[in-house]
PDB file of N, CA and C in Angstrom:
ATOM      1  N   MET A   1      24.206   3.409 -33.705  1.00  0.00           N
ATOM      2  CA  MET A   1      23.928   3.605 -32.296  1.00  0.00           C
ATOM      3  C   MET A   1      22.510   3.104 -31.994  1.00  0.00           C
ATOM      4  N   ILE A   2      22.361   2.385 -30.881  1.00  0.00           N
ATOM      5  CA  ILE A   2      21.063   1.852 -30.475  1.00  0.00           C
ATOM      6  C   ILE A   2      20.361   2.877 -29.591  1.00  0.00           C
ATOM      7  N   ALA A   3      19.100   3.131 -29.912  1.00  0.00           N
ATOM      8  CA  ALA A   3      18.313   4.088 -29.124  1.00  0.00           C
ATOM      9  C   ALA A   3      18.047   3.514 -27.735  1.00  0.00           C
ATOM     10  N   GLU A   4      18.111   4.372 -26.744  1.00  0.00           N
ATOM     11  CA  GLU A   4      17.844   3.955 -25.367  1.00  0.00           C
ATOM     12  C   GLU A   4      16.356   3.694 -25.199  1.00  0.00           C
ATOM     13  N   ARG A   5      16.024   2.547 -24.611  1.00  0.00           N
ATOM     14  CA  ARG A   5      14.625   2.221 -24.348  1.00  0.00           C
ATOM     15  C   ARG A   5      14.216   2.810 -23.010  1.00  0.00           C
ATOM     16  N   GLN A   6      13.009   3.297 -22.979  1.00  0.00           N
ATOM     17  CA  GLN A   6      12.475   3.826 -21.734  1.00  0.00           C
ATOM     18  C   GLN A   6      11.188   3.077 -21.417  1.00  0.00           C
ATOM     19  N   ILE A   7      11.164   2.425 -20.267  1.00  0.00           N
ATOM     20  CA  ILE A   7       9.977   1.688 -19.848  1.00  0.00           C
ATOM     21  C   ILE A   7       9.030   2.663 -19.169  1.00  0.00           C
ATOM     22  N   GLN A   8       7.766   2.606 -19.576  1.00  0.00           N
ATOM     23  CA  GLN A   8       6.768   3.498 -19.000  1.00  0.00           C
ATOM     24  C   GLN A   8       5.621   2.682 -18.413  1.00  0.00           C
ATOM     25  N   CYS A   9       5.051   3.210 -17.369  1.00  0.00           N
ATOM     26  CA  CYS A   9       3.899   2.589 -16.726  1.00  0.00           C
ATOM     27  C   CYS A   9       2.697   2.680 -17.674  1.00  0.00           C
ATOM     28  N   ALA A  10       2.032   1.545 -17.904  1.00  0.00           N
ATOM     29  CA  ALA A  10       0.877   1.517 -18.812  1.00  0.00           C
ATOM     30  C   ALA A  10      -0.247   2.410 -18.308  1.00  0.00           C
ATOM     31  N   ASP A  11      -0.464   2.453 -16.981  1.00  0.00           N
ATOM     32  CA  ASP A  11      -1.513   3.312 -16.431  1.00  0.00           C
ATOM     33  C   ASP A  11      -1.167   4.784 -16.604  1.00  0.00           C
ATOM     34  N   CYS A  12       0.111   5.128 -16.464  1.00  0.00           N
ATOM     35  CA  CYS A  12       0.531   6.522 -16.680  1.00  0.00           C
ATOM     36  C   CYS A  12       0.313   6.924 -18.139  1.00  0.00           C
ATOM     37  N   VAL A  13       0.716   6.047 -19.049  1.00  0.00           N
ATOM     38  CA  VAL A  13       0.565   6.326 -20.478  1.00  0.00           C
ATOM     39  C   VAL A  13      -0.909   6.469 -20.839  1.00  0.00           C
ATOM     40  N   SER A  14      -1.772   5.652 -20.232  1.00  0.00           N
ATOM     41  CA  SER A  14      -3.211   5.679 -20.515  1.00  0.00           C
ATOM     42  C   SER A  14      -3.954   6.728 -19.700  1.00  0.00           C
ATOM     43  N   ASP A  15      -3.233   7.475 -18.878  1.00  0.00           N
ATOM     44  CA  ASP A  15      -3.802   8.524 -18.034  1.00  0.00           C
ATOM     45  C   ASP A  15      -4.857   7.971 -17.068  1.00  0.00           C
ATOM     46  N   VAL A  16      -4.581   6.781 -16.519  1.00  0.00           N
ATOM     47  CA  VAL A  16      -5.462   6.150 -15.534  1.00  0.00           C
ATOM     48  C   VAL A  16      -5.046   6.626 -14.146  1.00  0.00           C
ATOM     49  N   ASP A  17      -6.028   7.005 -13.323  1.00  0.00           N
ATOM     50  CA  ASP A  17      -5.744   7.445 -11.961  1.00  0.00           C
ATOM     51  C   ASP A  17      -5.263   6.246 -11.145  1.00  0.00           C
ATOM     52  N   HIS A  18      -4.037   6.321 -10.636  1.00  0.00           N
ATOM     53  CA  HIS A  18      -3.467   5.204  -9.891  1.00  0.00           C
ATOM     54  C   HIS A  18      -2.323   5.679  -9.005  1.00  0.00           C
ATOM     55  N   CYS A  19      -1.843   4.778  -8.168  1.00  0.00           N
ATOM     56  CA  CYS A  19      -0.728   5.064  -7.267  1.00  0.00           C
ATOM     57  C   CYS A  19       0.317   3.966  -7.454  1.00  0.00           C
ATOM     58  N   HIS A  20       1.577   4.332  -7.489  1.00  0.00           N
ATOM     59  CA  HIS A  20       2.654   3.357  -7.660  1.00  0.00           C
ATOM     60  C   HIS A  20       3.100   2.724  -6.347  1.00  0.00           C
ATOM     61  N   ASP A  21       2.558   3.177  -5.244  1.00  0.00           N
ATOM     62  CA  ASP A  21       2.987   2.677  -3.941  1.00  0.00           C
ATOM     63  C   ASP A  21       2.027   1.605  -3.419  1.00  0.00           C
ATOM     64  N   SER A  22       2.286   1.104  -2.230  1.00  0.00           N
ATOM     65  CA  SER A  22       1.522  -0.009  -1.657  1.00  0.00           C
ATOM     66  C   SER A  22       0.503   0.470  -0.634  1.00  0.00           C
ATOM     67  N   LEU A  23      -0.647  -0.188  -0.623  1.00  0.00           N
ATOM     68  CA  LEU A  23      -1.704   0.126   0.326  1.00  0.00           C
ATOM     69  C   LEU A  23      -1.665  -0.890   1.462  1.00  0.00           C
ATOM     70  N   LEU A  24      -1.604  -0.387   2.695  1.00  0.00           N
ATOM     71  CA  LEU A  24      -1.583  -1.245   3.877  1.00  0.00           C
ATOM     72  C   LEU A  24      -2.946  -1.222   4.545  1.00  0.00           C
ATOM     73  N   ARG A  25      -3.472  -2.410   4.852  1.00  0.00           N
ATOM     74  CA  ARG A  25      -4.732  -2.536   5.585  1.00  0.00           C
ATOM     75  C   ARG A  25      -4.402  -2.871   7.032  1.00  0.00           C
ATOM     76  N   HIS A  26      -4.797  -1.992   7.952  1.00  0.00           N
ATOM     77  CA  HIS A  26      -4.523  -2.209   9.367  1.00  0.00           C
ATOM     78  C   HIS A  26      -5.644  -3.011  10.019  1.00  0.00           C
ATOM     79  N   VAL A  27      -5.350  -3.592  11.163  1.00  0.00           N
ATOM     80  CA  VAL A  27      -6.282  -4.445  11.897  1.00  0.00           C
ATOM     81  C   VAL A  27      -7.579  -3.713  12.218  1.00  0.00           C
ATOM     82  N   ASP A  28      -7.483  -2.416  12.517  1.00  0.00           N
ATOM     83  CA  ASP A  28      -8.679  -1.642  12.874  1.00  0.00           C
ATOM     84  C   ASP A  28      -9.492  -1.205  11.658  1.00  0.00           C
ATOM     85  N   GLY A  29      -9.070  -1.620  10.452  1.00  0.00           N
ATOM     86  CA  GLY A  29      -9.793  -1.275   9.235  1.00  0.00           C
ATOM     87  C   GLY A  29      -9.277  -0.033   8.537  1.00  0.00           C
ATOM     88  N   SER A  30      -8.378   0.692   9.179  1.00  0.00           N
ATOM     89  CA  SER A  30      -7.836   1.896   8.543  1.00  0.00           C
ATOM     90  C   SER A  30      -6.861   1.507   7.438  1.00  0.00           C
ATOM     91  N   LEU A  31      -6.671   2.427   6.516  1.00  0.00           N
ATOM     92  CA  LEU A  31      -5.789   2.209   5.375  1.00  0.00           C
ATOM     93  C   LEU A  31      -4.659   3.222   5.407  1.00  0.00           C
ATOM     94  N   GLU A  32      -3.505   2.800   4.882  1.00  0.00           N
ATOM     95  CA  GLU A  32      -2.346   3.679   4.821  1.00  0.00           C
ATOM     96  C   GLU A  32      -1.580   3.353   3.550  1.00  0.00           C
ATOM     97  N   CYS A  33      -1.137   4.382   2.838  1.00  0.00           N
ATOM     98  CA  CYS A  33      -0.330   4.179   1.640  1.00  0.00           C
ATOM     99  C   CYS A  33       1.130   4.451   1.989  1.00  0.00           C
ATOM    100  N   THR A  34       2.022   3.669   1.405  1.00  0.00           N
ATOM    101  CA  THR A  34       3.447   3.879   1.639  1.00  0.00           C
ATOM    102  C   THR A  34       3.965   5.106   0.905  1.00  0.00           C
ATOM    103  N   GLY A  35       3.171   5.644  -0.001  1.00  0.00           N
ATOM    104  CA  GLY A  35       3.563   6.847  -0.735  1.00  0.00           C
ATOM    105  C   GLY A  35       3.245   8.106   0.052  1.00  0.00           C
ATOM    106  N   VAL A  36       4.200   8.985   0.150  1.00  0.00           N
ATOM    107  CA  VAL A  36       4.041  10.213   0.925  1.00  0.00           C
ATOM    108  C   VAL A  36       2.977  11.126   0.321  1.00  0.00           C
ATOM    109  N   ASN A  37       2.880  11.165  -0.987  1.00  0.00           N
ATOM    110  CA  ASN A  37       1.981  12.106  -1.661  1.00  0.00           C
ATOM    111  C   ASN A  37       0.631  11.509  -2.052  1.00  0.00           C
ATOM    112  N   CYS A  38       0.342  10.299  -1.654  1.00  0.00           N
ATOM    113  CA  CYS A  38      -0.920   9.656  -2.012  1.00  0.00           C
ATOM    114  C   CYS A  38      -2.066  10.298  -1.224  1.00  0.00           C
ATOM    115  N   VAL A  39      -3.102  10.699  -1.933  1.00  0.00           N
ATOM    116  CA  VAL A  39      -4.237  11.363  -1.287  1.00  0.00           C
ATOM    117  C   VAL A  39      -5.537  10.564  -1.400  1.00  0.00           C
ATOM    118  N   ASP A  40      -5.534   9.492  -2.187  1.00  0.00           N
ATOM    119  CA  ASP A  40      -6.737   8.682  -2.378  1.00  0.00           C
ATOM    120  C   ASP A  40      -6.405   7.236  -2.022  1.00  0.00           C
ATOM    121  N   LEU A  41      -6.996   6.736  -0.956  1.00  0.00           N
ATOM    122  CA  LEU A  41      -6.672   5.404  -0.455  1.00  0.00           C
ATOM    123  C   LEU A  41      -7.566   4.300  -1.014  1.00  0.00           C
ATOM    124  N   ALA A  42      -8.188   4.537  -2.147  1.00  0.00           N
ATOM    125  CA  ALA A  42      -9.020   3.503  -2.773  1.00  0.00           C
ATOM    126  C   ALA A  42      -8.134   2.329  -3.189  1.00  0.00           C
ATOM    127  N   SER A  43      -8.568   1.123  -2.840  1.00  0.00           N
ATOM    128  CA  SER A  43      -7.757  -0.050  -3.178  1.00  0.00           C
ATOM    129  C   SER A  43      -7.626  -0.230  -4.687  1.00  0.00           C
ATOM    130  N   SER A  44      -8.597   0.242  -5.442  1.00  0.00           N
ATOM    131  CA  SER A  44      -8.548   0.116  -6.902  1.00  0.00           C
ATOM    132  C   SER A  44      -7.414   0.934  -7.522  1.00  0.00           C
ATOM    133  N   ARG A  45      -6.894   1.910  -6.805  1.00  0.00           N
ATOM    134  CA  ARG A  45      -5.797   2.744  -7.309  1.00  0.00           C
ATOM    135  C   ARG A  45      -4.427   2.127  -7.044  1.00  0.00           C
ATOM    136  N   HIS A  46      -4.367   1.078  -6.246  1.00  0.00           N
ATOM    137  CA  HIS A  46      -3.098   0.494  -5.825  1.00  0.00           C
ATOM    138  C   HIS A  46      -2.950  -0.928  -6.363  1.00  0.00           C
ATOM    139  N   ALA A  47      -1.838  -1.186  -7.033  1.00  0.00           N
ATOM    140  CA  ALA A  47      -1.595  -2.523  -7.579  1.00  0.00           C
ATOM    141  C   ALA A  47      -1.285  -3.524  -6.471  1.00  0.00           C
ATOM    142  N   LEU A  48      -0.714  -3.037  -5.364  1.00  0.00           N
ATOM    143  CA  LEU A  48      -0.381  -3.916  -4.247  1.00  0.00           C
ATOM    144  C   LEU A  48      -1.095  -3.449  -2.993  1.00  0.00           C
ATOM    145  N   SER A  49      -1.869  -4.345  -2.408  1.00  0.00           N
ATOM    146  CA  SER A  49      -2.611  -4.062  -1.184  1.00  0.00           C
ATOM    147  C   SER A  49      -2.398  -5.243  -0.243  1.00  0.00           C
ATOM    148  N   ILE A  50      -1.835  -4.987   0.944  1.00  0.00           N
ATOM    149  CA  ILE A  50      -1.524  -6.073   1.870  1.00  0.00           C
ATOM    150  C   ILE A  50      -1.985  -5.738   3.285  1.00  0.00           C
ATOM    151  N   ASP A  51      -2.174  -6.780   4.096  1.00  0.00           N
ATOM    152  CA  ASP A  51      -2.451  -6.590   5.515  1.00  0.00           C
ATOM    153  C   ASP A  51      -1.150  -6.185   6.192  1.00  0.00           C
ATOM    154  N   CYS A  52      -1.228  -5.250   7.128  1.00  0.00           N
ATOM    155  CA  CYS A  52      -0.018  -4.751   7.780  1.00  0.00           C
ATOM    156  C   CYS A  52       0.718  -5.846   8.542  1.00  0.00           C
ATOM    157  N   ALA A  53       0.019  -6.894   8.954  1.00  0.00           N
ATOM    158  CA  ALA A  53       0.656  -8.005   9.666  1.00  0.00           C
ATOM    159  C   ALA A  53       1.672  -8.728   8.788  1.00  0.00           C
ATOM    160  N   GLU A  54       1.560  -8.572   7.467  1.00  0.00           N
ATOM    161  CA  GLU A  54       2.479  -9.220   6.539  1.00  0.00           C
ATOM    162  C   GLU A  54       3.795  -8.465   6.392  1.00  0.00           C
ATOM    163  N   LEU A  55       3.885  -7.267   6.955  1.00  0.00           N
ATOM    164  CA  LEU A  55       5.107  -6.477   6.854  1.00  0.00           C
ATOM    165  C   LEU A  55       6.246  -7.159   7.599  1.00  0.00           C
ATOM    166  N   GLN A  56       7.424  -7.106   7.010  1.00  0.00           N
ATOM    167  CA  GLN A  56       8.592  -7.633   7.710  1.00  0.00           C
ATOM    168  C   GLN A  56       8.795  -6.814   8.979  1.00  0.00           C
ATOM    169  N   GLY A  57       8.862  -7.455  10.105  1.00  0.00           N
ATOM    170  CA  GLY A  57       8.976  -6.748  11.372  1.00  0.00           C
ATOM    171  C   GLY A  57       7.633  -6.446  12.000  1.00  0.00           C
ATOM    172  N   GLY A  58       6.552  -6.715  11.261  1.00  0.00           N
ATOM    173  CA  GLY A  58       5.206  -6.506  11.787  1.00  0.00           C
ATOM    174  C   GLY A  58       4.771  -5.058  11.811  1.00  0.00           C
ATOM    175  N   CYS A  59       3.668  -4.822  12.468  1.00  0.00           N
ATOM    176  CA  CYS A  59       3.085  -3.484  12.584  1.00  0.00           C
ATOM    177  C   CYS A  59       2.629  -3.298  14.029  1.00  0.00           C
ATOM    178  N   GLY A  60       2.796  -2.119  14.558  1.00  0.00           N
ATOM    179  CA  GLY A  60       2.423  -1.829  15.935  1.00  0.00           C
ATOM    180  C   GLY A  60       0.962  -2.070  16.230  1.00  0.00           C
ATOM    181  N   CYS A  61       0.089  -1.859  15.251  1.00  0.00           N
ATOM    182  CA  CYS A  61      -1.340  -2.038  15.513  1.00  0.00           C
ATOM    183  C   CYS A  61      -1.684  -3.507  15.719  1.00  0.00           C
ATOM    184  N   VAL A  62      -0.946  -4.412  15.097  1.00  0.00           N
ATOM    185  CA  VAL A  62      -1.184  -5.841  15.285  1.00  0.00           C
ATOM    186  C   VAL A  62      -0.834  -6.221  16.718  1.00  0.00           C
ATOM    187  N   ASP A  63       0.300  -5.732  17.212  1.00  0.00           N
ATOM    188  CA  ASP A  63       0.712  -6.018  18.589  1.00  0.00           C
ATOM    189  C   ASP A  63      -0.288  -5.450  19.584  1.00  0.00           C
ATOM    190  N   ALA A  64      -0.763  -4.232  19.348  1.00  0.00           N
ATOM    191  CA  ALA A  64      -1.715  -3.586  20.256  1.00  0.00           C
ATOM    192  C   ALA A  64      -3.033  -4.358  20.298  1.00  0.00           C
ATOM    193  N   THR A  65      -3.497  -4.817  19.142  1.00  0.00           N
ATOM    194  CA  THR A  65      -4.745  -5.583  19.078  1.00  0.00           C
ATOM    195  C   THR A  65      -4.589  -6.920  19.793  1.00  0.00           C
ATOM    196  N   ARG A  66      -3.472  -7.593  19.559  1.00  0.00           N
ATOM    197  CA  ARG A  66      -3.218  -8.880  20.217  1.00  0.00           C
ATOM    198  C   ARG A  66      -3.162  -8.698  21.737  1.00  0.00           C
ATOM    199  N   ASP A  67      -2.462  -7.656  22.195  1.00  0.00           N
ATOM    200  CA  ASP A  67      -2.363  -7.396  23.634  1.00  0.00           C
ATOM    201  C   ASP A  67      -3.734  -7.118  24.241  1.00  0.00           C
ATOM    202  N   ALA A  68      -4.574  -6.369  23.531  1.00  0.00           N
ATOM    203  CA  ALA A  68      -5.918  -6.055  24.028  1.00  0.00           C
ATOM    204  C   ALA A  68      -6.765  -7.321  24.121  1.00  0.00           C
ATOM    205  N   LEU A  69      -6.645  -8.201  23.140  1.00  0.00           N
ATOM    206  CA  LEU A  69      -7.402  -9.455  23.160  1.00  0.00           C
ATOM    207  C   LEU A  69      -6.933 -10.366  24.296  1.00  0.00           C
ATOM    208  N   LEU A  70      -5.639 -10.398  24.526  1.00  0.00           N
ATOM    209  CA  LEU A  70      -5.100 -11.239  25.592  1.00  0.00           C
ATOM    210  C   LEU A  70      -5.491 -10.716  26.974  1.00  0.00           C
ATOM    211  N   ALA A  71      -5.649  -9.407  27.085  1.00  0.00           N
ATOM    212  CA  ALA A  71      -5.996  -8.795  28.368  1.00  0.00           C
ATOM    213  C   ALA A  71      -7.468  -8.991  28.718  1.00  0.00           C
ATOM    214  N   SER A  72      -8.299  -9.261  27.716  1.00  0.00           N
ATOM    215  CA  SER A  72      -9.743  -9.374  27.989  1.00  0.00           C
ATOM    216  C   SER A  72     -10.163 -10.768  28.370  1.00  0.00           C
TER     217      SER A  72
END
């Protein structure tokens, strides 16, 4: 019988403080994590960090900023 392999996160095994979810950077400079339980928004804790404008379907803050710029 072949033993079942279990893949483990290297950071988890090494007890490194990190988050498995994605960090979103909003136009106004605020940060948001896609993980519900994430309490530290440091970019160094997140393997993936993207601008919210790159989200499929966009982000409401991008539309609001664009509308404000067009109105001025």
